[in-house]
Tab-separated table of C-alpha atoms in Angstrom:
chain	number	residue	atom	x	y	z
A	221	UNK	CA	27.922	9.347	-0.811
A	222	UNK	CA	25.713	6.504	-1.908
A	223	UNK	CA	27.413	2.867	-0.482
A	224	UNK	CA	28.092	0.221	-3.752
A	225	UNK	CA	25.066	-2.312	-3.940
A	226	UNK	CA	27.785	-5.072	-2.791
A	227	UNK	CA	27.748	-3.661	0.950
A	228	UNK	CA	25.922	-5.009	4.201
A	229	UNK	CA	22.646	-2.563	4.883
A	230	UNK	CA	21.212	-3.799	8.332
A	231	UNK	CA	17.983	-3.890	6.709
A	232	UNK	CA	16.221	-3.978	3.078
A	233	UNK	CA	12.917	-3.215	2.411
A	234	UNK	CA	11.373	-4.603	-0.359
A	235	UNK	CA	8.622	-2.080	-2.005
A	236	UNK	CA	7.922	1.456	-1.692
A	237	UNK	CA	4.226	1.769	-0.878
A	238	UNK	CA	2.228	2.996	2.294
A	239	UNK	CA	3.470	-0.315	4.200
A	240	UNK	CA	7.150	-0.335	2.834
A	241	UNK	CA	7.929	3.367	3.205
A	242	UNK	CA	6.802	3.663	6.721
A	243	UNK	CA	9.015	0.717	7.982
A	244	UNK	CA	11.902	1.955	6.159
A	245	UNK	CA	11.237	5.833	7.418
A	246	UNK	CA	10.786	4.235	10.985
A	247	UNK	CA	14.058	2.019	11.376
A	248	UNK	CA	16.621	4.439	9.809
A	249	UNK	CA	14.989	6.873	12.466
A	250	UNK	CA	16.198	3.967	15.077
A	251	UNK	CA	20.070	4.156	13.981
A	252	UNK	CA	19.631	1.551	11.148
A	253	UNK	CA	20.787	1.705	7.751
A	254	UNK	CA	18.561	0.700	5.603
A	255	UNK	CA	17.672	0.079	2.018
A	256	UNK	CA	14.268	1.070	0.241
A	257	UNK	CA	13.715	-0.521	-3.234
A	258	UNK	CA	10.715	0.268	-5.060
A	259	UNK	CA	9.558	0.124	-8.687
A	260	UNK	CA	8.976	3.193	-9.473
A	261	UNK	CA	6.245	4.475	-11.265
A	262	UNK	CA	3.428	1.701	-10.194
A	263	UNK	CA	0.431	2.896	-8.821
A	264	UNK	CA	-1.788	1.174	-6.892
A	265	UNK	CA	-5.523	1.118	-7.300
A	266	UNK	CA	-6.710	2.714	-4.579
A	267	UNK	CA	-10.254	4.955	-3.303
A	268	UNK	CA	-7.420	6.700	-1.786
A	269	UNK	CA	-9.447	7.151	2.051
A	270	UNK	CA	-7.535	7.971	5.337
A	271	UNK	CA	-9.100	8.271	8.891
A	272	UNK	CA	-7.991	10.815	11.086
A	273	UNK	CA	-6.116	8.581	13.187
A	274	UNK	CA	-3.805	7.989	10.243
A	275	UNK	CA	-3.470	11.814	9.554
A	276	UNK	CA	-2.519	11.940	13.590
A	277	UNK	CA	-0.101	8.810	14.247
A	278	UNK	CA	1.804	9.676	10.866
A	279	UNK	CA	2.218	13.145	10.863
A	280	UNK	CA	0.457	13.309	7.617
A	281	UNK	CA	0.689	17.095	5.993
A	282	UNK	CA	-1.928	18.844	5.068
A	283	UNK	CA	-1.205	19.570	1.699
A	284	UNK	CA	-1.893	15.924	1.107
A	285	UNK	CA	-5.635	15.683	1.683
A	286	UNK	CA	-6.577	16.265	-1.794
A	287	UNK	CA	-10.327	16.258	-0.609
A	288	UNK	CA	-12.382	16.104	3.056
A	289	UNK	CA	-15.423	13.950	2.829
A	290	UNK	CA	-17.910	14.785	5.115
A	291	UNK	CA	-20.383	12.062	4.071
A	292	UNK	CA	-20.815	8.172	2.709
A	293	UNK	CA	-23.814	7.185	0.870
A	294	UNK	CA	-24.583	3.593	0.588
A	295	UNK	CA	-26.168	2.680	-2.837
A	296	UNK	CA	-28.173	-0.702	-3.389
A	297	UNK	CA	-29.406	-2.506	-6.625
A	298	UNK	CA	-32.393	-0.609	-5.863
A	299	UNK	CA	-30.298	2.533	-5.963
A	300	UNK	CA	-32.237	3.718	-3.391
A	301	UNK	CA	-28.913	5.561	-1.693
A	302	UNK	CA	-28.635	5.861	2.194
A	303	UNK	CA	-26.831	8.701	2.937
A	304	UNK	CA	-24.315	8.216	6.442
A	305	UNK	CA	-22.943	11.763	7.756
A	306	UNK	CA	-19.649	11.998	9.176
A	307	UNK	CA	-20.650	12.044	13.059
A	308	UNK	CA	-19.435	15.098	15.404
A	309	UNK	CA	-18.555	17.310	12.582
A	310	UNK	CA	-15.356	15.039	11.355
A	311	UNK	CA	-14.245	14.424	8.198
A	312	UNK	CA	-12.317	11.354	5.821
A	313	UNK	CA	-9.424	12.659	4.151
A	314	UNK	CA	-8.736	11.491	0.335
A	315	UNK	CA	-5.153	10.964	-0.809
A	316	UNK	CA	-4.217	10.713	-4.700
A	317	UNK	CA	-1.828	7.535	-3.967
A	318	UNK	CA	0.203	9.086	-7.315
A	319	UNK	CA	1.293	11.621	-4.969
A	320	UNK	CA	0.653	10.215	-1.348
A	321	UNK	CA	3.147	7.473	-2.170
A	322	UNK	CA	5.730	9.575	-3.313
A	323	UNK	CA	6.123	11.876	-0.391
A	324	UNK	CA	5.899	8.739	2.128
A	325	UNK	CA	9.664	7.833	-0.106
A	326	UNK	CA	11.004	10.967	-0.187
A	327	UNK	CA	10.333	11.612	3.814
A	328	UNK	CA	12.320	8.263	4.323
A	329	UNK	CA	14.882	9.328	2.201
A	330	UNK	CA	15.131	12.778	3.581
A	331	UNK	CA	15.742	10.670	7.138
A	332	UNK	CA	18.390	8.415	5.724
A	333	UNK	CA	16.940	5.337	3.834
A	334	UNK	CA	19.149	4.694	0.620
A	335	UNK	CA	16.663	4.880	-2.008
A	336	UNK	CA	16.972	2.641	-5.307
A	337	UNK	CA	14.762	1.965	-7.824
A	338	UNK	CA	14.388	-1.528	-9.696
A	339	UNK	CA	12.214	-5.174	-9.788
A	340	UNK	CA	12.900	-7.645	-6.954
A	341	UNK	CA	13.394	-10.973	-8.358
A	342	UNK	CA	14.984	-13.164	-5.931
A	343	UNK	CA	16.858	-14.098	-2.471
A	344	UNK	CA	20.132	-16.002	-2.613
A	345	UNK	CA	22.098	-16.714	1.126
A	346	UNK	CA	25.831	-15.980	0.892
A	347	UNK	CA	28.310	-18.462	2.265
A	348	UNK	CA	27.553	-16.959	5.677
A	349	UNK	CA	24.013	-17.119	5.527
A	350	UNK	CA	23.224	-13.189	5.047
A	351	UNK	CA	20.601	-12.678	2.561
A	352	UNK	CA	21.268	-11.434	-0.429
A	353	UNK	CA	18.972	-9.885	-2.666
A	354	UNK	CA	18.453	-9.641	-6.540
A	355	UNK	CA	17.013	-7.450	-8.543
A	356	UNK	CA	16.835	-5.533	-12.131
A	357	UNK	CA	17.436	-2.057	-11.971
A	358	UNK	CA	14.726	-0.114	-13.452
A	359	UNK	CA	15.420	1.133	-16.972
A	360	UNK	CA	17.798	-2.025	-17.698
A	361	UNK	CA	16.016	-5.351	-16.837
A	362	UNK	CA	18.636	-7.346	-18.447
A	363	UNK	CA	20.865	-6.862	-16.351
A	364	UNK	CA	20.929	-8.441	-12.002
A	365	UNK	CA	22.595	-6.150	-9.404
A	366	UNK	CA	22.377	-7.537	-5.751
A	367	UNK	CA	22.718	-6.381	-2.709
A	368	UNK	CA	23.356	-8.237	0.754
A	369	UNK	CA	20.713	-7.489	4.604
A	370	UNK	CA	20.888	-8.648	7.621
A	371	UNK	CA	16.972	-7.951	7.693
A	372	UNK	CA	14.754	-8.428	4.714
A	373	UNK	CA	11.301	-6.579	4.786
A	374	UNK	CA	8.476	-7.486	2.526
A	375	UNK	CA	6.214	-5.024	1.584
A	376	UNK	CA	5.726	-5.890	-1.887
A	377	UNK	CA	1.798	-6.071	-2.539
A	378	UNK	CA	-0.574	-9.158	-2.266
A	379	UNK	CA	1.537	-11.093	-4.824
A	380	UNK	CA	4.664	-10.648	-2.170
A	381	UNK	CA	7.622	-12.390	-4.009
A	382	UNK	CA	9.587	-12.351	-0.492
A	383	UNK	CA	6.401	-13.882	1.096
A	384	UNK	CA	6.617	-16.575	-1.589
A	385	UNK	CA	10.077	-17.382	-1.405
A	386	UNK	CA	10.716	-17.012	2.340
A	387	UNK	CA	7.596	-17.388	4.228
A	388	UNK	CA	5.502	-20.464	4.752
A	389	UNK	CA	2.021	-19.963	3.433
A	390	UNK	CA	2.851	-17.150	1.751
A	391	UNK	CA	2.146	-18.359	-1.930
A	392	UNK	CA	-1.264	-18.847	-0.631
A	393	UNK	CA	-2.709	-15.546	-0.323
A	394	UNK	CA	-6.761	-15.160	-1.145
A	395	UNK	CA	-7.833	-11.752	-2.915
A	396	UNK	CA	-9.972	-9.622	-4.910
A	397	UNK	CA	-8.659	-7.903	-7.878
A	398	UNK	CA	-9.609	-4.462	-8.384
A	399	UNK	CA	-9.414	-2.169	-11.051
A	400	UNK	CA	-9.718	1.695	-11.102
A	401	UNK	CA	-9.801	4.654	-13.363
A	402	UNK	CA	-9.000	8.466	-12.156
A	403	UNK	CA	-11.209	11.381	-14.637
A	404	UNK	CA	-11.217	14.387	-14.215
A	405	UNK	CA	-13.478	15.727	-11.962
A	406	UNK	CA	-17.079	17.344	-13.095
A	407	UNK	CA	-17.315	21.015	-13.168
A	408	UNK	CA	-20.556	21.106	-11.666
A	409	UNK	CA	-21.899	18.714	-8.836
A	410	UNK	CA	-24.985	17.377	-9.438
A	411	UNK	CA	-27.578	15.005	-7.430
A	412	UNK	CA	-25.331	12.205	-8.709
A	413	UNK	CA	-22.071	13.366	-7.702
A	414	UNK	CA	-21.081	15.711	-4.416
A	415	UNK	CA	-17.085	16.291	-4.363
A	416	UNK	CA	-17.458	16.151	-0.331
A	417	UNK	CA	-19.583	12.675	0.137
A	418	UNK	CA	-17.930	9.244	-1.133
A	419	UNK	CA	-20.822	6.678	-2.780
A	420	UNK	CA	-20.373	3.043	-2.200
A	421	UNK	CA	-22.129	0.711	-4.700
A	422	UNK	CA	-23.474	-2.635	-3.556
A	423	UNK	CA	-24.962	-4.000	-6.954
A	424	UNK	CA	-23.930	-7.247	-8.452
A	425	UNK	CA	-24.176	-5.377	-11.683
A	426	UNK	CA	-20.866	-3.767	-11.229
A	427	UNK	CA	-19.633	-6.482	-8.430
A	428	UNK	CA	-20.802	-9.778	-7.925
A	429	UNK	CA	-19.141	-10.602	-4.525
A	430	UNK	CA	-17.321	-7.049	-3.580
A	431	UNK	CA	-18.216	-3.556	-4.253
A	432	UNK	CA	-17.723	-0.461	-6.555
A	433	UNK	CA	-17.021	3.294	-5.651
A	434	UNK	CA	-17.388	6.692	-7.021
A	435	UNK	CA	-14.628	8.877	-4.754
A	436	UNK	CA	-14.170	12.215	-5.120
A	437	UNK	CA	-10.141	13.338	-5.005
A	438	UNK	CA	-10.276	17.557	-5.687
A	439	UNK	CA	-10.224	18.042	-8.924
A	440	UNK	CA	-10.016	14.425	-10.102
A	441	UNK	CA	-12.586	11.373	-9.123
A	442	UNK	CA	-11.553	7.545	-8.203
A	443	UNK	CA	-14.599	5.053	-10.018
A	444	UNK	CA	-13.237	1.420	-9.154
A	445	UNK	CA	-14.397	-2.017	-8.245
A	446	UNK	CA	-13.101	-5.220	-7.461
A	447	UNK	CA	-14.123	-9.044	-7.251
A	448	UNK	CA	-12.472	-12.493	-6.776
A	449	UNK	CA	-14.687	-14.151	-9.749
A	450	UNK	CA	-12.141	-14.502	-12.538
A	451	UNK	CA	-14.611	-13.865	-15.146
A	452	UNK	CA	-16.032	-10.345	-14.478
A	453	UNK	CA	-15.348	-8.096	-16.457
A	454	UNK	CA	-13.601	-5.638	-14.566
A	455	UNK	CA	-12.999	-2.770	-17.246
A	456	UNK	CA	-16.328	-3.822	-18.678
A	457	UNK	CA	-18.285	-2.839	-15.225
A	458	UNK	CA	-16.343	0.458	-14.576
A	459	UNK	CA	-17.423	1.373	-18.082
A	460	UNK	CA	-20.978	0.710	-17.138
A	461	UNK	CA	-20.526	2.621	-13.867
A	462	UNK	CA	-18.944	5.669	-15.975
A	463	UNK	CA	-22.156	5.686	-17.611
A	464	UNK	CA	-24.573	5.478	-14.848
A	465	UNK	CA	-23.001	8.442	-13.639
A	466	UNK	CA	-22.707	10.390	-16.192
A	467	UNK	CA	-19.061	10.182	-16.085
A	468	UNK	CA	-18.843	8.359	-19.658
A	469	UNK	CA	-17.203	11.527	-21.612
A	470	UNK	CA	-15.255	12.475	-18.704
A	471	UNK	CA	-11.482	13.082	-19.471
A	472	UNK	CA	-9.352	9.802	-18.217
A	473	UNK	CA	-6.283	10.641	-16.348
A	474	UNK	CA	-5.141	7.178	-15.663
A	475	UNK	CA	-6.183	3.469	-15.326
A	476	UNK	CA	-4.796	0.817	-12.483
A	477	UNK	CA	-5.328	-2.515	-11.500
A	478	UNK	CA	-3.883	-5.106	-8.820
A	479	UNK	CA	-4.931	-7.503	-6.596
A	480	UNK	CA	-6.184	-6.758	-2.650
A	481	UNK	CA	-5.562	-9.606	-0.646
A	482	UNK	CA	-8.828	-10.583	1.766
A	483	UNK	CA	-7.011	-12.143	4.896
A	484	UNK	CA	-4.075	-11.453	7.116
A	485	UNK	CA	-1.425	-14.332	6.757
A	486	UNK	CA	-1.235	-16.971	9.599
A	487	UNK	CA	2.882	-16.532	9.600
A	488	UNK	CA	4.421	-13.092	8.712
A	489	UNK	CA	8.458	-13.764	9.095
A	490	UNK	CA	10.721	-17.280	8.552
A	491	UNK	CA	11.530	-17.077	11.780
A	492	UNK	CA	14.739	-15.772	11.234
A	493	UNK	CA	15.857	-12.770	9.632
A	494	UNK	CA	12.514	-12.219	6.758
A	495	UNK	CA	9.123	-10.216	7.304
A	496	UNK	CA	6.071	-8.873	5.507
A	497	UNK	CA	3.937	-5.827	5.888
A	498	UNK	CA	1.614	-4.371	4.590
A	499	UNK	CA	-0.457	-6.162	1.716
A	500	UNK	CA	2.009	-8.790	1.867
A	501	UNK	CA	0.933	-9.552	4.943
A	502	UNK	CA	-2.848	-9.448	4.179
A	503	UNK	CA	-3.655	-6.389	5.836
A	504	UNK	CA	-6.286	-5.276	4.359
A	505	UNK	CA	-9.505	-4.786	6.002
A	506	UNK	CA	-12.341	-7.388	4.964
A	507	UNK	CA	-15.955	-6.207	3.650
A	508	UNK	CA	-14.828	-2.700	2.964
A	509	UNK	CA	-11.000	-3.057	1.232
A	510	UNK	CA	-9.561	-0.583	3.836
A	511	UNK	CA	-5.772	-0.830	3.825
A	512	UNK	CA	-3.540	2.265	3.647
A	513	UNK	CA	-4.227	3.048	7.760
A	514	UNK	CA	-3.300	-0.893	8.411
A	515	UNK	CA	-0.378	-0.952	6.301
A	516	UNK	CA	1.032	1.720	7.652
A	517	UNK	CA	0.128	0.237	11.511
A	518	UNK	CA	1.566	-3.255	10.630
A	519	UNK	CA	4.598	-1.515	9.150
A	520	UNK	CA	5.280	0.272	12.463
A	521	UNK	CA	4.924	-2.574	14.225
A	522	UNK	CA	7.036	-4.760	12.237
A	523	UNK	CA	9.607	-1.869	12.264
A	524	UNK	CA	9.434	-2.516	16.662
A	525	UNK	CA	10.004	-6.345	16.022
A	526	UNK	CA	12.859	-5.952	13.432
A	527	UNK	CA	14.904	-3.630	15.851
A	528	UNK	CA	14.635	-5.875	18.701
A	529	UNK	CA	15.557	-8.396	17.003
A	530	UNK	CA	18.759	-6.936	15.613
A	531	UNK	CA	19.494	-5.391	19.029
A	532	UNK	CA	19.132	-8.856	20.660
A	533	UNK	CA	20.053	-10.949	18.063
A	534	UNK	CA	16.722	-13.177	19.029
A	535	UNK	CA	14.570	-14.240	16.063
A	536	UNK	CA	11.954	-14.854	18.392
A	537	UNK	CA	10.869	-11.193	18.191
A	538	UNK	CA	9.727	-10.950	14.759
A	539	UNK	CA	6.812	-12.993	15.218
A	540	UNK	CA	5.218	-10.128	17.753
A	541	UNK	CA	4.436	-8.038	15.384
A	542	UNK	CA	1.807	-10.364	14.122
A	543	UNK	CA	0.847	-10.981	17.567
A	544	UNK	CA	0.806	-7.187	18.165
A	545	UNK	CA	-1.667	-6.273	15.083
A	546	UNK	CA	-4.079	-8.640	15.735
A	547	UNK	CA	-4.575	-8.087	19.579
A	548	UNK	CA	-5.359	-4.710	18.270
A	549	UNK	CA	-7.109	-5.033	15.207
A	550	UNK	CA	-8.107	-8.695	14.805
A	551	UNK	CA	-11.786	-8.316	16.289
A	552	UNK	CA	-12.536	-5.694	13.634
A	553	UNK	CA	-11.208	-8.013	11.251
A	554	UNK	CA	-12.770	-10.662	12.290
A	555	UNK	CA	-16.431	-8.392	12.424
A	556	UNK	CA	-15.814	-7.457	9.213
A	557	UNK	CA	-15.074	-10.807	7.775
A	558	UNK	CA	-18.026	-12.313	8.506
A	559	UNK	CA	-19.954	-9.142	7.302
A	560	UNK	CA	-18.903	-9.722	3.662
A	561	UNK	CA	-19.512	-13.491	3.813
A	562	UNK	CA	-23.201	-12.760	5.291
A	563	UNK	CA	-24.317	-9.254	3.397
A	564	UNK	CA	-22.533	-9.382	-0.163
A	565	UNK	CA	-23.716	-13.245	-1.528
A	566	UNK	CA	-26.938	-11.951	-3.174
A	567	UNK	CA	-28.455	-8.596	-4.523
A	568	UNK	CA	-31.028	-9.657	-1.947
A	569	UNK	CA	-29.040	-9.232	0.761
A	570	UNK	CA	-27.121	-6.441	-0.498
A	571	UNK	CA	-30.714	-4.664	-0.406
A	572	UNK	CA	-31.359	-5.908	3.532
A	573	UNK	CA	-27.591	-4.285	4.196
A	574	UNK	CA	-28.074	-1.176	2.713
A	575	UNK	CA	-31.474	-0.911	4.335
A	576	UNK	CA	-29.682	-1.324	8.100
A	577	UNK	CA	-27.668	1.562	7.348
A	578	UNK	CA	-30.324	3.986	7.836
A	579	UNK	CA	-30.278	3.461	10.958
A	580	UNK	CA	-28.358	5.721	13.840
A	581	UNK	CA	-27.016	3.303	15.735
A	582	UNK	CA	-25.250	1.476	12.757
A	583	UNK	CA	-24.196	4.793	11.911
A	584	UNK	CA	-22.655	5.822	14.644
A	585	UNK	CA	-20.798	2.576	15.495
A	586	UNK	CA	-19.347	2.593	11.672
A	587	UNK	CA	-17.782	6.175	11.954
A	588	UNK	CA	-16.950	5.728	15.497
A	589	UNK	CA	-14.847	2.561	14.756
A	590	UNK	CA	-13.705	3.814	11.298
A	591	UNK	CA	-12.675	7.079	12.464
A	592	UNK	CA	-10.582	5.533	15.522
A	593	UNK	CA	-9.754	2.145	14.207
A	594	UNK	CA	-10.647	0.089	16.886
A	595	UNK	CA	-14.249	-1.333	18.332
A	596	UNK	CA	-15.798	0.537	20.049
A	597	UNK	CA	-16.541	-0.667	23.474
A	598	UNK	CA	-18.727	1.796	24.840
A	599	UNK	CA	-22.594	2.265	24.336
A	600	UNK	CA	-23.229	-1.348	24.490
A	601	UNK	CA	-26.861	-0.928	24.170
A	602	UNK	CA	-26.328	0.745	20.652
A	603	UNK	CA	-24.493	-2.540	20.003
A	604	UNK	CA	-27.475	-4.738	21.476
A	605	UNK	CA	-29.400	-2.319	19.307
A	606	UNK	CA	-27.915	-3.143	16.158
A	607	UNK	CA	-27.397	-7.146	16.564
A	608	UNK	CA	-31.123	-7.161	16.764
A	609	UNK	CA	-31.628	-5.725	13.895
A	610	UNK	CA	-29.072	-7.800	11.400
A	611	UNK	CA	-30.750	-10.416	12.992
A	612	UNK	CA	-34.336	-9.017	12.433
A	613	UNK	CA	-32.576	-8.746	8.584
A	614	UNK	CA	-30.921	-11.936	8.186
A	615	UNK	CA	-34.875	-13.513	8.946
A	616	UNK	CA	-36.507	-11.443	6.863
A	617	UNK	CA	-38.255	-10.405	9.889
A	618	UNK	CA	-36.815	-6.530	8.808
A	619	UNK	CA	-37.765	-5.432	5.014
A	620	UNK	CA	-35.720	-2.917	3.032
A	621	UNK	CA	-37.267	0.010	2.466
């Protein structure tokens, strides 16, 4: 029987996406009782890729993969496409977030995590100093229930309320916005569209400072973009996009929009008894918007630092989760950073990118390090291979072509 709303949980989590599901799935698995609330019924807007290490260290179902992409190609203002094979005979899975989401709840659910649905508004501190948390449950936003945790969870997008109201910094998040639209997909491939191969588009035309993508999810299709220049013309571009490829009669299933923040927070917890994941946190990977793999890694990891600090009853340990994500990810953040701040300032350079990834070595680095989420170490004259060459790009010294 479901506890009232007035009663101690050991831990809320605070929304019900990649990030927030995972943690909650992941602590009530510990011993903990825990709280998941979620609005139901957002979707985020999403390409909807997952690398096989995701599919691995989540026990992700078959059933889910919607679509197995067996190739990228990487399409400049020139629209001269470079096509980039999955290496050794691998494959990207594609996940409708509609229905990835979903089964991420129900599993924690299944395990134990009280499941509510309603809009986070607040935290208030009892008498004693426990949290207490308000929201309006969905269907009825006049009205404020609450709730009371010993261990408050953010994992409530790049906007994070909780990051806002308990975390330093974390009003101050920088992001793109991106927008979305899922159609139904063609009946036919054609030299424009392949159902197994995702197309990344590097044209200021449809993004002046990000990117846009055609992805291909079964029987329906992801065409998004995104930018941080608050006059594009989001809707505008996609519409553009539709029409470049042929897309522009296509049946629309559904349209999305939020914002994707561009840099991991420098504090994730108060210090006491509040933490972020996921997008709240900043996750998300820079140059290419990657962020359903790292949300669910930081949400693991947070999970680690929330029990040990209720087992111990030391604060202290909620700051290693940070520590923890970017000893193992922070170089490829860092990489990828500076990637977007070189390559995606002009159409020019867009052109010079584009042109490097014909080339084997980039290729094989990319999928080696996508595929396996980390850097990849070995080969290091592939890697003295390729510096060579942005550098040979960056001078003009290498032409696209």
């Amino acid at each position: 029987m479901t506890a009232p709303l007035a009663e101690l949980y050991d831990i809320a989590v605070i929304g019900g996406g990649p990030s927030g599901a995972t943690a909650a799935h992941d602590l009530v698995c510990m011993g903990w009782r825990v709280l998941l609330l979620d609005r139901e019924g957002r979707i985020k807007p999403c390409g909807g890729a997952i690398p096989p290490r995701l599919i691995r260290d989540f026990d992700i179902p078959d059933h889910l993969i919607c679509a197995r992409i067996t190739s990228a190609r990487m399409v400049p203002p020139s629209d001269k496409g470079v096509d980039m094979p999955v290496s050794d005979g691998g494959y990207v899975g594609m996940v409708d977030r509609e229905v990835f989401d979903e089964y991420l709840r129900a599993r924690a659910a299944s395990a134990g995590v009280d499941r509510r649905a309603g809009t986070f508004s607040r935290i208030s501190r009892d008498a004693d100093g426990t949290a207490r948390l308000h929201f309006a449950p969905k269907g009825d936003k006049s009205t404020e229930a609450s709730f009371r945790a010993r261990m408050v969870v953010g994992a409530d997008g790049a906007l994070s309320q909780v990051a806002k109201q308990a975390i330093r910094g974390g009003d101050r998040m920088p992001y793109v916005f991106a927008y979305h639209e899922i159609i139904k997909a063609p009946a036919q491939e054609s030299a424009r569209y392949d159902s197994r191969r995702c197309d990344v588009i590097y044209d200021g035309r449809y993004s002046p400072d990000f990117y846009s993508w055609v992805f291909p999810h079964g029987d329906k299709v992801s065409i998004g973009t995104g930018s941080a220049n608050k006059g594009f013309g989001l809707k505008e571009s996609i519409a553009d996009l539709r029409k470049e490829f042929g897309f522009d009669t296509a049946e629309t299933i559904r349209k999305e929009g939020a914002p994707i923040p561009l840099k991991p927070l420098k504090k994730w917890d108060n210090g006491r008894d509040v933490i972020v994941t996921g997008d709240a946190a900043g996750v998300v990977a820079p140059a290419s918007g990657e962020g359903i793999y790292y949300a669910m890694a930081s949400a693991r990891m947070v999970a680690d630092s929330v029990d040990a600090t209720l087992r111990t009853g030391e604060a202290r340990h909620l700051a290693t989760a940070r520590k923890t994500f970017m000893k193992a990810h922070g170089k490829v953040f860092l990489v990828l950073g500076l990637l977007q701040w070189i390559w995606y300032r002009s159409d020019r350079m867009r052109e010079n990118f584009v042109s490097l990834c014909k080339d084997k070595d980039v290729q094989k680095l990319t999928w080696q390090s996508y595929m396996n989420k980390e850097m990849v170490r070995r080969e290091p004259l592939a890697h003295i291979r390729v510096m060579f060459k942005d550098i040979g790009s960056l001078l003009g010294l290498v032409k696209p072509g």
